Amino acid sequence: MTLTNKDLDIKITNAEFERFRDFFYRKTGIRFEDSKRYFVDKRLVDRVKKTGAHSFRDYFTAMRFQASGAELQELINIMTVNETYFFREAHQFDCMVEELLDEIVTTQQKKELKIWSIPSSTGEEPYSIAIYLMERWPSIERVDIELMSSDIDSSVLEKAKAGIFNERSVQNLGPSLKKKYFTKTEHGLYQATDDLRSCVHFSKVNLNEQKDMQKYRDIDLIFCRNVLIYFDDVSRRNAAEALYDALAPGGFIFLGHSESMSRISSLFKVRKFKEALAYQKPIA
Amino acid sequence: MVLKKASAIASNPNTAPAVRGLQEWLTLLDSQDTDERRLAARALGEYSVATPALLNALAREKSIRVKGAILVSLQCIGGHRVLEGLLPFLRSENAALRNGVIEILQGMPEEIGEYIKDLLHDHDSDVRIFAIDILQTLAHPDSPNWLIDVILHDKHINVVATAIDRLTEIGTPEMLPAISAVKARFPGEPYIEFVVNLAVKRLTEE
């Protein structure tokens, strides 16, 4: 009888977990707390089995020294599973309407602002920004906002433009917001109103394509959350430079909670606001 | 609804960048204006023939922002010519530039293999330490063996201690005898004692 690795009872020891944790932190900036141990172990064991390795040690060695980095990328993908929904990481939206936009308008005396959400995914983020602006930022009465959103994937862009969401996507929205900005379809889904959809201009953009990125300049605020983590080193640095180019002097970027621009580039100034941390392009 | 209605940014002539060719970007790399030099450095990342110009600019550039853009462009171009051009910067007195170069070299596992042995045997102990820094996150299967070679043969205590420190992260229990043996090469050196004990403890826990 042949024993396959699927029959093996693979366990991650404390020392192995520590080593993996240090390695993953060094590579991604994400540090797993002890409370995430079960989550990490489960996914690691799954990858050990799927790759045909016979122990965590074999797997870890092969992954660490794999020149293509493909397995590391796979690990990053499964360790940072993302699900998009309205008002996700809302503290950054709070920061936007409570402090950040007012600072830009006041210090730079702007009457028109550009906000860019990239990647748009299926639209939850840009529409969340639009709703926050209309509901929570009184200055919108006197400041024009151009809200843009982009993604590399044309199929998700089509979904974003259609603006149809399931119950899970809109779970963080109260009944009054759902009523105001959505109509319920006969299948029990929520479709963004024409007014809401017309607030966002969607476009196809590859963050690592200079020709695409050159069209975007003088942006005041960029939401670029949970995407750089999926890039390799070269693409990540290249994207950071491109985002810097896209920003107006004094403009800001929000990244995902597990991402840090300081680990990628020294171009930006870290700004701590009450609700969130943002990266600012120096004014001069 | 007072949010400005969406407009097609791509069709707005004010946002369209000036189209320039290779020669113009090369000229702008010498511009007096920092922003122009940075833009040129970014654009030249798409031209592998610009490698020598970018390397020359890296050597003379004073602006950190432009240096960063040059390094990213060289990283995008990649290949042996870039790698060979970057190696001399390991001897730079500028720590930020040196670290930037080390980070790029760490991302070139397929190219750097044939150069790493020479770096690990460089006459300058600092360069040998920087080579060990490259190995720290280099995805190359020979990395642990190169480090073992260092701890068995290098005579400089800081070089050996740095190599043991890296082996603490990427070594395996099979390497314990070689690591333990280093104490005998540097008897009475508390720093070696410390890093060896730490490595042994860490690798034994596996």
JSON list of C-alpha atoms in Angstrom, two decimals, chain A residues 22-30 233 236-237 255 258-266 279, chain B residues 103:
[
{"chain": "A", "resi": 22, "resn": "ASP", "atom": "CA", "xyz": [8.84, 35.66, 11.09]},
{"chain": "A", "resi": 23, "resn": "PHE", "atom": "CA", "xyz": [9.31, 34.74, 7.45]},
{"chain": "A", "resi": 24, "resn": "PHE", "atom": "CA", "xyz": [5.84, 35.89, 6.43]},
{"chain": "A", "resi": 25, "resn": "TYR", "atom": "CA", "xyz": [6.25, 39.15, 8.31]},
{"chain": "A", "resi": 26, "resn": "ARG", "atom": "CA", "xyz": [9.56, 39.82, 6.61]},
{"chain": "A", "resi": 27, "resn": "LYS", "atom": "CA", "xyz": [8.04, 39.18, 3.20]},
{"chain": "A", "resi": 28, "resn": "THR", "atom": "CA", "xyz": [4.70, 40.90, 3.58]},
{"chain": "A", "resi": 29, "resn": "GLY", "atom": "CA", "xyz": [4.65, 43.06, 6.68]},
{"chain": "A", "resi": 30, "resn": "ILE", "atom": "CA", "xyz": [1.73, 41.00, 7.99]},
{"chain": "A", "resi": 233, "resn": "ASP", "atom": "CA", "xyz": [8.50, 43.36, -5.01]},
{"chain": "A", "resi": 236, "resn": "ARG", "atom": "CA", "xyz": [4.83, 46.85, -5.67]},
{"chain": "A", "resi": 237, "resn": "ARG", "atom": "CA", "xyz": [7.58, 49.46, -5.92]},
{"chain": "A", "resi": 255, "resn": "LEU", "atom": "CA", "xyz": [-3.90, 51.31, 1.94]},
{"chain": "A", "resi": 258, "resn": "SER", "atom": "CA", "xyz": [-2.26, 44.92, 6.61]},
{"chain": "A", "resi": 259, "resn": "GLU", "atom": "CA", "xyz": [-0.29, 47.02, 4.13]},
{"chain": "A", "resi": 260, "resn": "SER", "atom": "CA", "xyz": [2.41, 49.57, 4.80]},
{"chain": "A", "resi": 261, "resn": "MET", "atom": "CA", "xyz": [3.76, 52.05, 2.28]},
{"chain": "A", "resi": 262, "resn": "SER", "atom": "CA", "xyz": [6.77, 52.62, 4.52]},
{"chain": "A", "resi": 263, "resn": "ARG", "atom": "CA", "xyz": [7.92, 49.11, 3.71]},
{"chain": "A", "resi": 264, "resn": "ILE", "atom": "CA", "xyz": [7.67, 49.78, -0.01]},
{"chain": "A", "resi": 265, "resn": "SER", "atom": "CA", "xyz": [8.77, 53.36, -0.62]},
{"chain": "A", "resi": 266, "resn": "SER", "atom": "CA", "xyz": [10.13, 56.37, 1.20]},
{"chain": "A", "resi": 279, "resn": "TYR", "atom": "CA", "xyz": [0.26, 58.31, 3.32]},
{"chain": "B", "resi": 103, "resn": "GLU", "atom": "CA", "xyz": [16.90, 44.94, -1.87]}
]
